[in-house]
């Protein structure tokens, strides 16, 4: 990597401050080209004036430099903290483009260099991406756990245990005539069993981690005109679904993503469940039942306490709808707000039970690798 790359590291558009990152062997050259008589002091913040190649005053900026390998990418790195106007950003990037061997970074190229220079491993990079995308507290906590390198550390522990098992086997072969234990199969199987159990726990927990990344699905179900759409609108704080006294208004599933007290949740407003001859409504009802039964949680609304036999999801919370007077246990009124806090608390409590089983692996890519490892280790265990 002989070229030096640069890019805007903050979001596009106007802002108080914008950060332009530069990484590569000639990163410090950019400072010498753009500032007069600057004294570069790695890991120190310097206030200086920046100039174009033609000597025109560009901006007054804060500059931070990092000497490789002690930087994010492992290379020499410079960060220009400039004013965040579109004109200043464009002129800064234009000035950098005129420096020899400088080019604009490709998407993700800073992180790629960090990977190649062993500053981050692949799991940590995935954690970094998740942290940047995090919208809720649960997503932030999970992303930081992966970014901290705990998954990589756990993988190294498993690797060390496998190497130990291999060493036990090899020592009986290499020193067959020496006074060493000849039957190590029990020890080897014990080690492999522990690894398999650990991996199996991680594999089973990945669905939870994936849900935290993408959001839990909570389906609102009930008969027509029981208040499902009104409840969704109350939770969303806007008119996400059309409400009407006419039964069968909602036919397709309406999805609203929200932060439910720190948890990423997608609320589903479904078609009212009833017998009907309308083919389109029937199709909507079928979809509603299928989606509800596959959701992470169901909120069932009823006016008379009667349950719906079509809903077979074991994780179902039932609430009595349209309790405007607020005198009903598990009562709920999306109009007055009575019972909303109780319902949200109940949803959170149920979803948090699921989160308790969370492991370190967070992606289906991890699950595929773990499941392959389990299969190979089980084969090795039976060979003993």
CSV table of C-alpha atoms in Angstrom, one decimal, residues 22-255:
chain,number,residue,atom,x,y,z
A,22,UNK,CA,-5.8,10.9,5.6
A,23,UNK,CA,-3.9,7.6,5.9
A,24,UNK,CA,-0.8,6.3,4.2
A,25,UNK,CA,3.0,6.7,3.9
A,26,UNK,CA,2.7,10.4,2.8
A,27,UNK,CA,0.0,11.4,5.3
A,28,UNK,CA,2.2,13.9,7.0
A,29,UNK,CA,3.1,15.4,3.6
A,30,UNK,CA,-0.4,16.7,3.4
A,31,UNK,CA,0.2,18.9,6.5
A,32,UNK,CA,3.5,20.3,5.1
A,33,UNK,CA,1.7,21.0,1.8
A,34,UNK,CA,-1.3,22.7,3.3
A,35,UNK,CA,0.2,24.6,6.2
A,36,UNK,CA,3.1,26.9,6.6
A,37,UNK,CA,5.9,25.9,9.0
A,38,UNK,CA,3.7,23.5,11.0
A,39,UNK,CA,5.5,21.5,13.7
A,40,UNK,CA,4.0,18.0,13.5
A,41,UNK,CA,3.4,16.5,16.9
A,42,UNK,CA,1.8,13.1,16.8
A,43,UNK,CA,-1.2,12.6,19.2
A,44,UNK,CA,-1.3,16.3,19.8
A,45,UNK,CA,-4.1,18.7,18.7
A,46,UNK,CA,-2.7,21.7,16.7
A,47,UNK,CA,-4.6,24.8,15.6
A,48,UNK,CA,-3.3,25.9,12.2
A,49,UNK,CA,-4.3,27.7,9.0
A,50,UNK,CA,-4.7,25.5,5.9
A,51,UNK,CA,-3.9,26.8,2.4
A,52,UNK,CA,-4.5,25.5,-1.2
A,53,UNK,CA,-1.7,24.5,-3.5
A,54,UNK,CA,-2.0,28.0,-5.0
A,55,UNK,CA,-1.5,29.6,-1.6
A,56,UNK,CA,-5.1,30.7,-1.0
A,57,UNK,CA,-6.3,30.6,2.6
A,58,UNK,CA,-8.6,27.6,2.9
A,59,UNK,CA,-9.7,27.4,6.5
A,60,UNK,CA,-8.5,27.5,10.1
A,61,UNK,CA,-8.6,23.9,11.5
A,62,UNK,CA,-7.6,21.6,14.3
A,63,UNK,CA,-5.2,19.0,13.2
A,64,UNK,CA,-4.4,15.7,14.9
A,65,UNK,CA,-1.7,13.3,13.6
A,66,UNK,CA,-0.9,9.7,14.5
A,67,UNK,CA,2.4,8.0,13.8
A,68,UNK,CA,2.0,4.4,12.5
A,69,UNK,CA,1.6,1.7,13.7
A,70,UNK,CA,-0.1,3.5,16.6
A,71,UNK,CA,-3.2,4.6,14.6
A,72,UNK,CA,-6.6,3.2,13.5
A,73,UNK,CA,-5.2,1.9,10.2
A,74,UNK,CA,-1.7,1.1,11.5
A,75,UNK,CA,-0.3,3.7,9.1
A,76,UNK,CA,0.6,7.4,9.5
A,77,UNK,CA,-2.8,9.1,9.9
A,78,UNK,CA,-3.8,12.8,9.8
A,79,UNK,CA,-7.2,14.1,10.7
A,80,UNK,CA,-8.3,17.6,9.6
A,81,UNK,CA,-11.1,19.0,11.8
A,82,UNK,CA,-12.3,21.7,9.5
A,83,UNK,CA,-15.5,23.8,9.5
A,84,UNK,CA,-18.4,21.8,8.1
A,85,UNK,CA,-19.6,23.9,5.3
A,86,UNK,CA,-20.0,22.3,1.9
A,87,UNK,CA,-17.6,24.8,0.3
A,88,UNK,CA,-14.8,24.2,2.8
A,89,UNK,CA,-15.2,20.4,2.5
A,90,UNK,CA,-15.1,20.4,-1.3
A,91,UNK,CA,-12.1,22.7,-1.4
A,92,UNK,CA,-10.2,20.6,1.2
A,93,UNK,CA,-10.8,17.4,-0.8
A,94,UNK,CA,-9.9,19.2,-4.0
A,95,UNK,CA,-6.6,20.4,-2.5
A,96,UNK,CA,-5.7,16.9,-1.3
A,97,UNK,CA,-6.4,15.5,-4.8
A,98,UNK,CA,-3.6,17.6,-6.2
A,99,UNK,CA,-0.9,16.1,-4.0
A,100,UNK,CA,1.2,13.4,-5.7
A,101,UNK,CA,0.2,9.8,-4.9
A,102,UNK,CA,-2.9,10.9,-3.0
A,103,UNK,CA,-6.3,9.5,-4.0
A,104,UNK,CA,-9.8,9.4,-2.5
A,105,UNK,CA,-10.5,6.3,-0.4
A,106,UNK,CA,-12.8,3.6,-1.6
A,107,UNK,CA,-15.8,2.8,0.7
A,108,UNK,CA,-14.5,0.9,3.7
A,109,UNK,CA,-10.9,1.3,2.7
A,110,UNK,CA,-9.7,2.7,6.0
A,111,UNK,CA,-11.2,-0.2,7.8
A,112,UNK,CA,-9.7,-2.6,5.2
A,113,UNK,CA,-6.2,-1.2,6.0
A,114,UNK,CA,-6.9,-1.6,9.7
A,115,UNK,CA,-7.7,-5.3,9.0
A,116,UNK,CA,-4.6,-5.9,6.8
A,117,UNK,CA,-2.4,-4.2,9.4
A,118,UNK,CA,-3.9,-6.4,12.2
A,119,UNK,CA,-5.4,-3.4,14.1
A,120,UNK,CA,-8.8,-5.0,13.9
A,121,UNK,CA,-10.0,-8.6,13.2
A,122,UNK,CA,-13.0,-9.4,11.1
A,123,UNK,CA,-15.4,-9.8,14.0
A,124,UNK,CA,-14.3,-6.4,15.4
A,125,UNK,CA,-14.9,-4.8,12.1
A,126,UNK,CA,-18.5,-6.2,12.1
A,127,UNK,CA,-18.9,-4.8,15.6
A,128,UNK,CA,-17.7,-1.4,14.4
A,129,UNK,CA,-20.2,-1.5,11.5
A,130,UNK,CA,-23.0,-2.4,14.0
A,131,UNK,CA,-22.0,0.4,16.4
A,132,UNK,CA,-22.2,3.0,13.6
A,133,UNK,CA,-25.6,1.7,12.7
A,134,UNK,CA,-26.9,1.3,16.3
A,135,UNK,CA,-30.2,3.1,16.9
A,136,UNK,CA,-31.1,1.7,20.3
A,137,UNK,CA,-29.4,1.0,23.6
A,138,UNK,CA,-29.5,-2.8,23.2
A,139,UNK,CA,-27.8,-2.5,19.8
A,140,UNK,CA,-25.1,-0.2,21.2
A,141,UNK,CA,-24.3,-2.6,24.0
A,142,UNK,CA,-24.1,-5.6,21.7
A,143,UNK,CA,-22.0,-3.8,19.1
A,144,UNK,CA,-19.5,-2.6,21.8
A,145,UNK,CA,-19.2,-6.2,23.1
A,146,UNK,CA,-18.2,-7.4,19.6
A,147,UNK,CA,-16.0,-4.4,18.9
A,148,UNK,CA,-14.1,-5.0,22.2
A,149,UNK,CA,-12.7,-8.3,20.7
A,150,UNK,CA,-14.4,-10.7,23.2
A,151,UNK,CA,-15.5,-13.0,20.4
A,152,UNK,CA,-12.0,-13.2,19.0
A,153,UNK,CA,-10.6,-13.9,22.5
A,154,UNK,CA,-13.1,-16.7,22.9
A,155,UNK,CA,-12.2,-18.2,19.6
A,156,UNK,CA,-8.5,-18.1,20.6
A,157,UNK,CA,-9.4,-20.0,23.8
A,158,UNK,CA,-11.2,-22.7,21.7
A,159,UNK,CA,-8.1,-22.9,19.4
A,160,UNK,CA,-5.8,-23.3,22.3
A,161,UNK,CA,-7.9,-26.1,23.7
A,162,UNK,CA,-7.9,-27.9,20.3
A,163,UNK,CA,-4.1,-27.5,20.1
A,164,UNK,CA,-3.9,-29.1,23.6
A,165,UNK,CA,-6.0,-32.0,22.4
A,166,UNK,CA,-3.8,-32.5,19.3
A,167,UNK,CA,-0.7,-32.3,21.5
A,168,UNK,CA,-1.9,-35.1,23.8
A,169,UNK,CA,-2.5,-37.3,20.7
A,170,UNK,CA,0.8,-36.5,19.1
A,171,UNK,CA,2.9,-37.1,22.2
A,172,UNK,CA,1.7,-40.7,22.4
A,173,UNK,CA,2.8,-41.2,18.8
A,174,UNK,CA,6.1,-39.5,18.9
A,175,UNK,CA,7.2,-40.9,22.3
A,176,UNK,CA,5.6,-44.3,22.0
A,177,UNK,CA,8.7,-46.0,23.6
A,178,UNK,CA,8.9,-43.5,26.4
A,179,UNK,CA,7.2,-43.6,29.8
A,180,UNK,CA,4.3,-41.4,28.8
A,181,UNK,CA,0.5,-42.1,29.1
A,182,UNK,CA,-0.6,-44.2,26.2
A,183,UNK,CA,-4.3,-43.7,26.6
A,184,UNK,CA,-5.3,-40.1,26.3
A,185,UNK,CA,-8.6,-40.6,24.7
A,186,UNK,CA,-10.6,-39.7,27.8
A,187,UNK,CA,-8.7,-36.4,28.2
A,188,UNK,CA,-9.1,-35.6,24.5
A,189,UNK,CA,-12.8,-36.4,24.5
A,190,UNK,CA,-13.3,-34.3,27.7
A,191,UNK,CA,-11.6,-31.3,26.0
A,192,UNK,CA,-13.6,-31.7,22.7
A,193,UNK,CA,-16.9,-32.1,24.7
A,194,UNK,CA,-16.3,-28.8,26.5
A,195,UNK,CA,-15.6,-27.0,23.2
A,196,UNK,CA,-18.7,-28.5,21.5
A,197,UNK,CA,-20.9,-27.5,24.4
A,198,UNK,CA,-19.5,-23.9,24.3
A,199,UNK,CA,-20.0,-23.7,20.5
A,200,UNK,CA,-23.5,-25.1,20.8
A,201,UNK,CA,-24.5,-22.4,23.3
A,202,UNK,CA,-23.1,-19.7,20.9
A,203,UNK,CA,-24.9,-21.2,17.9
A,204,UNK,CA,-28.3,-21.2,19.7
A,205,UNK,CA,-27.9,-17.6,20.9
A,206,UNK,CA,-27.2,-16.2,17.5
A,207,UNK,CA,-30.9,-15.8,16.6
A,208,UNK,CA,-31.2,-13.5,19.6
A,209,UNK,CA,-28.2,-11.4,18.6
A,210,UNK,CA,-29.5,-11.2,15.0
A,211,UNK,CA,-32.8,-9.9,16.4
A,212,UNK,CA,-31.1,-7.2,18.3
A,213,UNK,CA,-29.4,-6.1,15.1
A,214,UNK,CA,-32.4,-6.2,12.9
A,215,UNK,CA,-35.2,-5.6,15.4
A,216,UNK,CA,-37.7,-7.8,17.3
A,217,UNK,CA,-41.1,-8.3,15.6
A,218,UNK,CA,-44.2,-7.7,17.8
A,219,UNK,CA,-47.5,-8.5,16.1
A,220,UNK,CA,-50.8,-6.7,17.1
A,221,UNK,CA,-53.7,-9.1,16.5
A,222,UNK,CA,-57.4,-9.1,17.2
A,223,UNK,CA,-60.8,-9.0,15.7
A,224,UNK,CA,-61.9,-6.1,13.4
A,225,UNK,CA,-62.3,-2.7,15.0
A,226,UNK,CA,-60.8,-3.8,18.3
A,227,UNK,CA,-58.3,-0.9,18.2
A,228,UNK,CA,-55.2,-2.4,16.6
A,229,UNK,CA,-54.4,0.5,14.2
A,230,UNK,CA,-55.2,3.0,16.9
A,231,UNK,CA,-52.8,1.3,19.2
A,232,UNK,CA,-50.1,1.3,16.6
A,233,UNK,CA,-50.6,5.0,15.9
A,234,UNK,CA,-50.4,5.8,19.7
A,235,UNK,CA,-47.1,3.9,20.0
A,236,UNK,CA,-45.7,5.5,16.9
A,237,UNK,CA,-46.8,9.0,17.8
A,238,UNK,CA,-48.2,9.5,14.3
A,239,UNK,CA,-50.9,8.2,12.0
A,240,UNK,CA,-49.0,5.2,10.6
A,241,UNK,CA,-52.2,3.2,10.0
A,242,UNK,CA,-55.6,4.3,8.7
A,243,UNK,CA,-58.3,4.0,11.3
A,244,UNK,CA,-62.0,3.6,10.5
A,245,UNK,CA,-65.2,2.3,12.1
A,246,UNK,CA,-65.6,0.2,9.0
A,247,UNK,CA,-64.4,-3.4,9.6
A,248,UNK,CA,-61.7,-4.8,7.4
A,249,UNK,CA,-59.9,-1.5,6.8
A,250,UNK,CA,-56.4,-3.0,7.4
A,251,UNK,CA,-55.7,-5.8,4.9
A,252,UNK,CA,-51.9,-5.7,4.4
A,253,UNK,CA,-49.5,-5.8,7.3
A,254,UNK,CA,-48.3,-2.4,8.3
A,255,UNK,CA,-44.8,-2.3,9.9
